[in-house]
Coordinates of C-alpha atoms in Angstrom, one line a residue:
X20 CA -20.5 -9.5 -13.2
X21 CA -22.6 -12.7 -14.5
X22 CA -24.3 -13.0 -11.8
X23 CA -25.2 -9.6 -11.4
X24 CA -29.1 -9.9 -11.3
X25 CA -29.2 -6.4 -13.7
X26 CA -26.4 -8.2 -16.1
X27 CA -28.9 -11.6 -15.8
X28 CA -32.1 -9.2 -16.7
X29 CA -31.1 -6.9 -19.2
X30 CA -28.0 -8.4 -21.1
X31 CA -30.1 -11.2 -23.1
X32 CA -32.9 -9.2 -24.1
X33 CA -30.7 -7.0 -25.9
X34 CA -28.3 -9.3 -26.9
X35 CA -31.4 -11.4 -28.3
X36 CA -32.7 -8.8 -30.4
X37 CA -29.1 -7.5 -32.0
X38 CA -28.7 -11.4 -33.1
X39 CA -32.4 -11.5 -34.1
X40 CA -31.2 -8.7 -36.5
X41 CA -27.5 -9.9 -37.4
X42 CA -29.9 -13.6 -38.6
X43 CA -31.7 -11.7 -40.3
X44 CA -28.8 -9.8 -42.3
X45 CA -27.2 -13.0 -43.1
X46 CA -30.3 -15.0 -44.4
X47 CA -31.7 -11.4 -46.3
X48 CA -30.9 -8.3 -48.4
X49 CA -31.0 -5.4 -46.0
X50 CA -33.9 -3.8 -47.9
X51 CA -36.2 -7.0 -47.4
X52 CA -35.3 -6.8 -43.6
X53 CA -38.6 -5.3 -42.9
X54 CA -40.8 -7.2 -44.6
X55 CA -39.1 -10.3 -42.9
X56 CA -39.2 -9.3 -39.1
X57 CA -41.2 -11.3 -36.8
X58 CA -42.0 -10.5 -33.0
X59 CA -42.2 -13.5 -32.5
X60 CA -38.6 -14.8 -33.4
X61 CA -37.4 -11.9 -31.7
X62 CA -39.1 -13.6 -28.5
X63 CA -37.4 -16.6 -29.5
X64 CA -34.0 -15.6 -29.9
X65 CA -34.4 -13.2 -26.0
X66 CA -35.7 -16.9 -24.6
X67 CA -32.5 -19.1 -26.0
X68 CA -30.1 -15.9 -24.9
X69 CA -31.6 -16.2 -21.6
X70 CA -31.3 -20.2 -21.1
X71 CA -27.9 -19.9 -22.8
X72 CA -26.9 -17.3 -20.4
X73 CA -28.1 -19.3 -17.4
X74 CA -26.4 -22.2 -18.7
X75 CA -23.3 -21.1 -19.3
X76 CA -23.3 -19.2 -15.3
X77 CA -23.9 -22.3 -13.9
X78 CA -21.4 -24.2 -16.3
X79 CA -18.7 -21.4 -15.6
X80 CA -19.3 -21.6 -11.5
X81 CA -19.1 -25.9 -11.7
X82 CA -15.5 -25.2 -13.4
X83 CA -14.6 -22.2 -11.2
X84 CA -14.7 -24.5 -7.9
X85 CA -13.5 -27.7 -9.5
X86 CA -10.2 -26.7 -11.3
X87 CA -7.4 -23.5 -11.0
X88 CA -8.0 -20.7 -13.4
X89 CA -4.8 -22.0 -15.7
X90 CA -5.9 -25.2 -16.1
X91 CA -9.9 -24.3 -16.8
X92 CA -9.5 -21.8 -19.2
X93 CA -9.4 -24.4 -22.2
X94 CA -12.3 -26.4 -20.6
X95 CA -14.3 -23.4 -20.2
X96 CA -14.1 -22.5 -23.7
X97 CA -14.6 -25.7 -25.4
X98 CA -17.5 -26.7 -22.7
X99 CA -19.1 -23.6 -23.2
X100 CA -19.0 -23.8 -27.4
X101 CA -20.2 -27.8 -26.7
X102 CA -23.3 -26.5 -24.6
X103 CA -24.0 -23.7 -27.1
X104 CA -24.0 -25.9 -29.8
X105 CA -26.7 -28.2 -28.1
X106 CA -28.9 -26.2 -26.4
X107 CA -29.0 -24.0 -29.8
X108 CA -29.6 -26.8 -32.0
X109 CA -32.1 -28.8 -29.9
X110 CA -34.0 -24.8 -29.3
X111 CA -34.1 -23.7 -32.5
X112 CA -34.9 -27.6 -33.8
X113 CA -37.9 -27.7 -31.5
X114 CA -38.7 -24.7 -31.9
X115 CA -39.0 -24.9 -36.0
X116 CA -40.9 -28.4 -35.5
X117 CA -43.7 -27.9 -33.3
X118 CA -44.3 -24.8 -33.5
X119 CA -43.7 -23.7 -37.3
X120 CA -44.8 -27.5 -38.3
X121 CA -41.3 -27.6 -40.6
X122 CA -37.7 -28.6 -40.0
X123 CA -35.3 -26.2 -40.2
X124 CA -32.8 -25.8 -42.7
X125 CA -29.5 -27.0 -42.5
X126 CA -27.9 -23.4 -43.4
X127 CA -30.0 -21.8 -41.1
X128 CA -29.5 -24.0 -38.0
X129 CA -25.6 -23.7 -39.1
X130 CA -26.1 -19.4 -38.7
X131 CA -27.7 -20.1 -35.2
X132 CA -24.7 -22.3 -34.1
X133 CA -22.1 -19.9 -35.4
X134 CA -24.0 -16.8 -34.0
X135 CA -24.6 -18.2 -30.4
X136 CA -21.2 -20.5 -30.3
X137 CA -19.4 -17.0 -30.6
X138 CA -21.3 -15.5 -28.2
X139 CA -20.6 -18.4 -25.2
X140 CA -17.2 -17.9 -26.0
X141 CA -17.2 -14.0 -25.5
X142 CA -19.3 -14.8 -22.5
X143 CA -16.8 -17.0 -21.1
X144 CA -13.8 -14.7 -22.0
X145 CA -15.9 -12.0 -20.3
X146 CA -16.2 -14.6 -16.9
X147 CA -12.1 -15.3 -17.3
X148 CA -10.9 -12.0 -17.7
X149 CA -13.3 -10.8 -14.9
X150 CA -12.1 -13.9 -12.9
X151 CA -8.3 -13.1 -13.8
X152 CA -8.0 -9.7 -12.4
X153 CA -10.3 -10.2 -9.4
X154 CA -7.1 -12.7 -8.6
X155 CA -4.7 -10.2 -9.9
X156 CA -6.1 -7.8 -7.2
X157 CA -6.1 -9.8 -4.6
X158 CA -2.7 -10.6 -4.9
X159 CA -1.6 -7.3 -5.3
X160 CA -3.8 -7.0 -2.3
X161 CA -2.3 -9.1 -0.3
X162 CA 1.1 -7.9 -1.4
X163 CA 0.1 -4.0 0.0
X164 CA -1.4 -5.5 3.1
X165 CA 2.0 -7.5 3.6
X166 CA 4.3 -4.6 2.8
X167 CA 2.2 -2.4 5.3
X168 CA 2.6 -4.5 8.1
X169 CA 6.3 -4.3 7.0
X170 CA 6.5 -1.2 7.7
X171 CA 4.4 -0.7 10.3
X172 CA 6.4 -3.2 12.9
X173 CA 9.6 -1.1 11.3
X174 CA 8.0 1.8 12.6
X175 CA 6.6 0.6 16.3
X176 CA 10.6 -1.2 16.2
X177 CA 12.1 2.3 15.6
X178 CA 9.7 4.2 18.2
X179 CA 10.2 1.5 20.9
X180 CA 13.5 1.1 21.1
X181 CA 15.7 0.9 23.6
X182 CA 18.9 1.8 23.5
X183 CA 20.6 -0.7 25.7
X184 CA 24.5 1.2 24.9
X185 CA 22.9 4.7 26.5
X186 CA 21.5 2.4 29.3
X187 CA 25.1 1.0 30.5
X188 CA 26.6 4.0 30.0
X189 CA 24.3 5.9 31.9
X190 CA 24.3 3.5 34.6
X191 CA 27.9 3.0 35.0
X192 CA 28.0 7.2 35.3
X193 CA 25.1 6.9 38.0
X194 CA 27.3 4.4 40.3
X195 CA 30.1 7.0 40.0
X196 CA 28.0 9.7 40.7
X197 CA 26.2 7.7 43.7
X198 CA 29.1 7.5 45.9
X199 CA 30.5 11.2 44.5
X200 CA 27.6 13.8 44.8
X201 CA 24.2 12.4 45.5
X202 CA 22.8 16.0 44.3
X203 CA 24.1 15.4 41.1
X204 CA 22.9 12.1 40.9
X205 CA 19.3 12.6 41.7
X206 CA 19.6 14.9 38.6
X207 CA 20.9 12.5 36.5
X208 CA 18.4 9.9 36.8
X209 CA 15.6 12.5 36.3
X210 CA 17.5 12.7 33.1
X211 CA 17.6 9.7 32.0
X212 CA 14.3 9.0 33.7
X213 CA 13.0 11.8 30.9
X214 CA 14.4 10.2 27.7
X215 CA 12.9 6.9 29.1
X216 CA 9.7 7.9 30.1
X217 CA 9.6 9.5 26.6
X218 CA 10.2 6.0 24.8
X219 CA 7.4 4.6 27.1
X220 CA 4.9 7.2 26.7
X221 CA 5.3 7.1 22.9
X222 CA 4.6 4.3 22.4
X223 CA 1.6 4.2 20.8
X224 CA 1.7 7.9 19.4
X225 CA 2.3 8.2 15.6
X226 CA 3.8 11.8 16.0
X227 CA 5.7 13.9 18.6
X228 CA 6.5 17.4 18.1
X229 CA 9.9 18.7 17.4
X230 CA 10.0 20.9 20.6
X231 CA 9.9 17.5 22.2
X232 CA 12.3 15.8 20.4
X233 CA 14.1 18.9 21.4
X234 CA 14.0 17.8 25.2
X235 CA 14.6 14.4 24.9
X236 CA 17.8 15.6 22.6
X237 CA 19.0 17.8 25.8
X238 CA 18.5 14.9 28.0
X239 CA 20.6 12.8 26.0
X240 CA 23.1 15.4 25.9
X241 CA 23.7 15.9 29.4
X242 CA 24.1 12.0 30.0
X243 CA 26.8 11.7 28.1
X244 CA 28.3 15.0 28.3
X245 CA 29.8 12.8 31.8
X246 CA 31.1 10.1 29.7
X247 CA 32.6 12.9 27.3
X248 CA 33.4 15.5 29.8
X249 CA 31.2 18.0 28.2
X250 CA 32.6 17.9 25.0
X251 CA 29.2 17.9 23.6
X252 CA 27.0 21.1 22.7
X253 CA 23.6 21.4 20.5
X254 CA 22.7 24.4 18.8
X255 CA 19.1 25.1 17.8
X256 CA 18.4 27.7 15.1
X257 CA 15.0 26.6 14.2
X258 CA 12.0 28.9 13.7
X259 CA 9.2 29.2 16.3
X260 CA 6.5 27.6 14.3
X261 CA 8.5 24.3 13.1
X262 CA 9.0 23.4 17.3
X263 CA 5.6 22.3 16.9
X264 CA 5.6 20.3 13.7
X265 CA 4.8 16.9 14.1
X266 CA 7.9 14.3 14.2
X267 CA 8.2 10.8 14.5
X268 CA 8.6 10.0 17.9
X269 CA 12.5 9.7 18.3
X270 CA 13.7 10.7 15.4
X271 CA 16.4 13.7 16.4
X272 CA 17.8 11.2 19.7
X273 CA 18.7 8.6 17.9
X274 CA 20.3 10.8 15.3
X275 CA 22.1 13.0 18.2
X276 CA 23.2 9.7 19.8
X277 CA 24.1 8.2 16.8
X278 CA 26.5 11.2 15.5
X279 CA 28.1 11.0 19.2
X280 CA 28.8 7.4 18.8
X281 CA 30.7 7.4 15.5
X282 CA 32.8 10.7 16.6
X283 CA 35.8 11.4 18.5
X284 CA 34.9 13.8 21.3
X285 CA 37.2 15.1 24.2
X286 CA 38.3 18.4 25.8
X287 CA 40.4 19.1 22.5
X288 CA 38.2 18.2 20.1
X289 CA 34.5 19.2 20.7
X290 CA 31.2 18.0 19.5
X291 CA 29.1 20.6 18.2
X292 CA 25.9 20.0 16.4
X293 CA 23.7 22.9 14.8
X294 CA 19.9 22.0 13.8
X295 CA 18.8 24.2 11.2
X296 CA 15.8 24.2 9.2
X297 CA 15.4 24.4 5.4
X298 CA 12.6 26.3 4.5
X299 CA 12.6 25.6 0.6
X300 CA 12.5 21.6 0.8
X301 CA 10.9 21.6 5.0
X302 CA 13.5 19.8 5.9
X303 CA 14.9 19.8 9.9
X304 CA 18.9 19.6 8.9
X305 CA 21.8 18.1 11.8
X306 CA 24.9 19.8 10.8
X307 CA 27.6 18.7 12.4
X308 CA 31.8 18.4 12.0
X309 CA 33.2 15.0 10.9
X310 CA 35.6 13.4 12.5
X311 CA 34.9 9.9 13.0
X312 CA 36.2 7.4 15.5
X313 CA 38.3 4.7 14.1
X314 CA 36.5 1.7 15.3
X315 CA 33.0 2.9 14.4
X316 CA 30.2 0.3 14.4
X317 CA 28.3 -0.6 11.8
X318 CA 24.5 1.5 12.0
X319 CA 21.5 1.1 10.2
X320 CA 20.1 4.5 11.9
X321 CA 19.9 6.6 8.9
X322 CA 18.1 3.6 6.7
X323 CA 15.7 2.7 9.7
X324 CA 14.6 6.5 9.8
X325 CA 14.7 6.1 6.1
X326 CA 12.1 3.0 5.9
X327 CA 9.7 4.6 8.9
X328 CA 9.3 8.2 7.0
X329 CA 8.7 6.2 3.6
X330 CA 4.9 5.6 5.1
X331 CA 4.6 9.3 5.7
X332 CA 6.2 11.3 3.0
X333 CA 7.8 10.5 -0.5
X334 CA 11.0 12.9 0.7
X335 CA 14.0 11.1 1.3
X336 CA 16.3 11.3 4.4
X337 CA 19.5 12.2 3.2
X338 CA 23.1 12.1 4.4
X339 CA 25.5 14.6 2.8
X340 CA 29.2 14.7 3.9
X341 CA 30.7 18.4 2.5
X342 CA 34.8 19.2 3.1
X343 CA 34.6 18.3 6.8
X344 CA 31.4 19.1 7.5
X345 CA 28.5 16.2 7.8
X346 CA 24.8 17.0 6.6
X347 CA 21.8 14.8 7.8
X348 CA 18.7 16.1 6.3
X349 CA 15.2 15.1 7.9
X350 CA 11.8 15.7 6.1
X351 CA 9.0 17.1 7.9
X352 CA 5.5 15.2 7.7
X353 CA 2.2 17.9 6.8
X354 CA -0.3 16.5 8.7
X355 CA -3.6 17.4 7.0
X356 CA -7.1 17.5 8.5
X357 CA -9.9 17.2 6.1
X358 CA -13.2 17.8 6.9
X359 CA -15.5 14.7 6.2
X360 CA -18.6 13.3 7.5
X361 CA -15.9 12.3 10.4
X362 CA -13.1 13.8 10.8
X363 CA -10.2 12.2 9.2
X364 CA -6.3 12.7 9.1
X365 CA -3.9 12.3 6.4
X366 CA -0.9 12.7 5.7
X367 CA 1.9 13.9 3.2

């Protein structure tokens, strides 16, 4: 702000004239102030605001560049109030000298160094504080920028993954298969062609919708419905017009494939997962029986989904286990177009 050419311009002259008037209080009653005003000393005190003003700007940038705010803070003060001191005393000394032909007095050269020492030091407060929270913001700055690339490499990790645990399953199905049924085969490596392809192609998208989450889901299914001799069914009950609500790209596979992974599935006792939708929160729910395997390993699924929607939506993911029945609740990003000199996307 001080060197703000309008702050340079205007400030002094009105600064000059209020301590023109505040001199004048101190040195008169207020009903002679009239009689004792002087255009001329008002000129006088607007020049010495102005070369105080300058001086202290250039004082305050020498200290900026030499020494840490912390340490200058003191020196800027006391420097300032030195410079104020001088520049006012040899001014107003000069000034009473040659051009009034008389020394000043000793009380009223005291007033101008009281007057114009407080003013450098509200000046320099003014430069601190201003300096302080320009470095208050940066850092906070810098802490945003920092915790959005966080997330952002959390999110392009979660969206281009590979799982390598469907991959060796899936290929140790396809060399059965090969030398079994080469029909069947073909169609399982379109299959897991699919949820690959997917992965790749999604790379670089922010959202998918949920009718092709849906797919992928289905493809998933059917690889591993070999390993789990089609134990494994998915029921959709989700309205018409959520299939083509945006969704994180992967979001419902790794879920499915995580919820096959931690239970026990075989002829006599199934897997079946139901995705419903919750109107009154948005949420996409996975409902599902528990009945987890004894051995299951550790996952950071739910918290990885977790940390990617956080940049999207305030909503939680949440995990609910009721009786014997299992609850994972996904929130549905609103993707909002506004209409702006360009067009622009947020969302919420």
């Amino acid at each position: 702000m001080i060197n703000n050419a309008f702050f340079r311009l205007l400030a002094p002259p009105i600064y000059g004239v209020l301590v023109y008037f505040i001199l004048l209080l101190i040195n008169n009653e207020v009903s002679n102030v009239g009689n004792t005003f002087s255009e001329q000393e008002v000129y006088v005190c607007i020049g010495l605001t102005y070369l105080l003003s300058e001086s202290l700007r250039i004082l305050a940038a020498f200290l900026n560049k030499s020494q840490a705010l912390r340490s200058s803070i003191v020196t800027h003060l006391f420097a300032g109030m030195v410079i104020s001191i001088l520049i006012t005393s040899a001014s107003i000394s000069a000034y009473f000298e040659y051009v009034l032909g008389f020394s000043i007095a000793n009380s009223q050269l005291i007033s101008f160094n009281i007057i114009f020492a407080f003013s450098s030091l509200l000046y320099n407060l003014l430069f601190l504080s201003q300096l302080y929270l320009q470095k208050e913001n940066k850092r906070h700055l810098k802490e945003e920028n920092m915790l959005t690339e966080t997330l952002e490499k959390q999110l392009s990790q979660f969206k281009h993954e590979v799982n390598p645990q469907l991959l060796y399953d899936s290929l140790e199905t396809l060399i059965t298969l090969v030398h079994k049924n080469t029909e069947e085969s073909e169609d399982y490596i379109d299959e897991l062609s699919a949820v690959y392809r997917y992965i790749l192609s999604n790379r670089n998208s922010e959202f998918a919708t949920v009718s092709e989450e849906l797919k992928i889901v289905n493809s998933i299914v059917n690889l591993l419905n070999y390993k789990f001799a089609n134990g494994i069914t998915v029921k959709i009950n989700l309205p018409p017009n959520v299939l083509e609500s945006p969704m994180i790209p992967g979001t419902l596979p790794n879920l499915v494939e995580g919820v096959i992974r931690k239970t026990i599935v075989n002829q006599n006792s199934p897997l079946n997962i139901e995705l419903l939708y919750e109107e009154d929160d948005d949420y996409v729910v996975l409902q599902h029986k528990a009945n987890d395997r004894l051995d299951i390993k550790k996952s950071n699924i739910i918290s990885d989904i977790q940390n990617t929607y956080s940049v999207y939506t305030e909503k939680p993911v949440v995990e609910i286990k009721a009786y014997d029945q299992q609850y994972i609740k996904v929130p549905l990003p609103k993707v909002i177009e506004e209409p702006l000199s360009s067009k622009s996307v947020t969302v919420s």
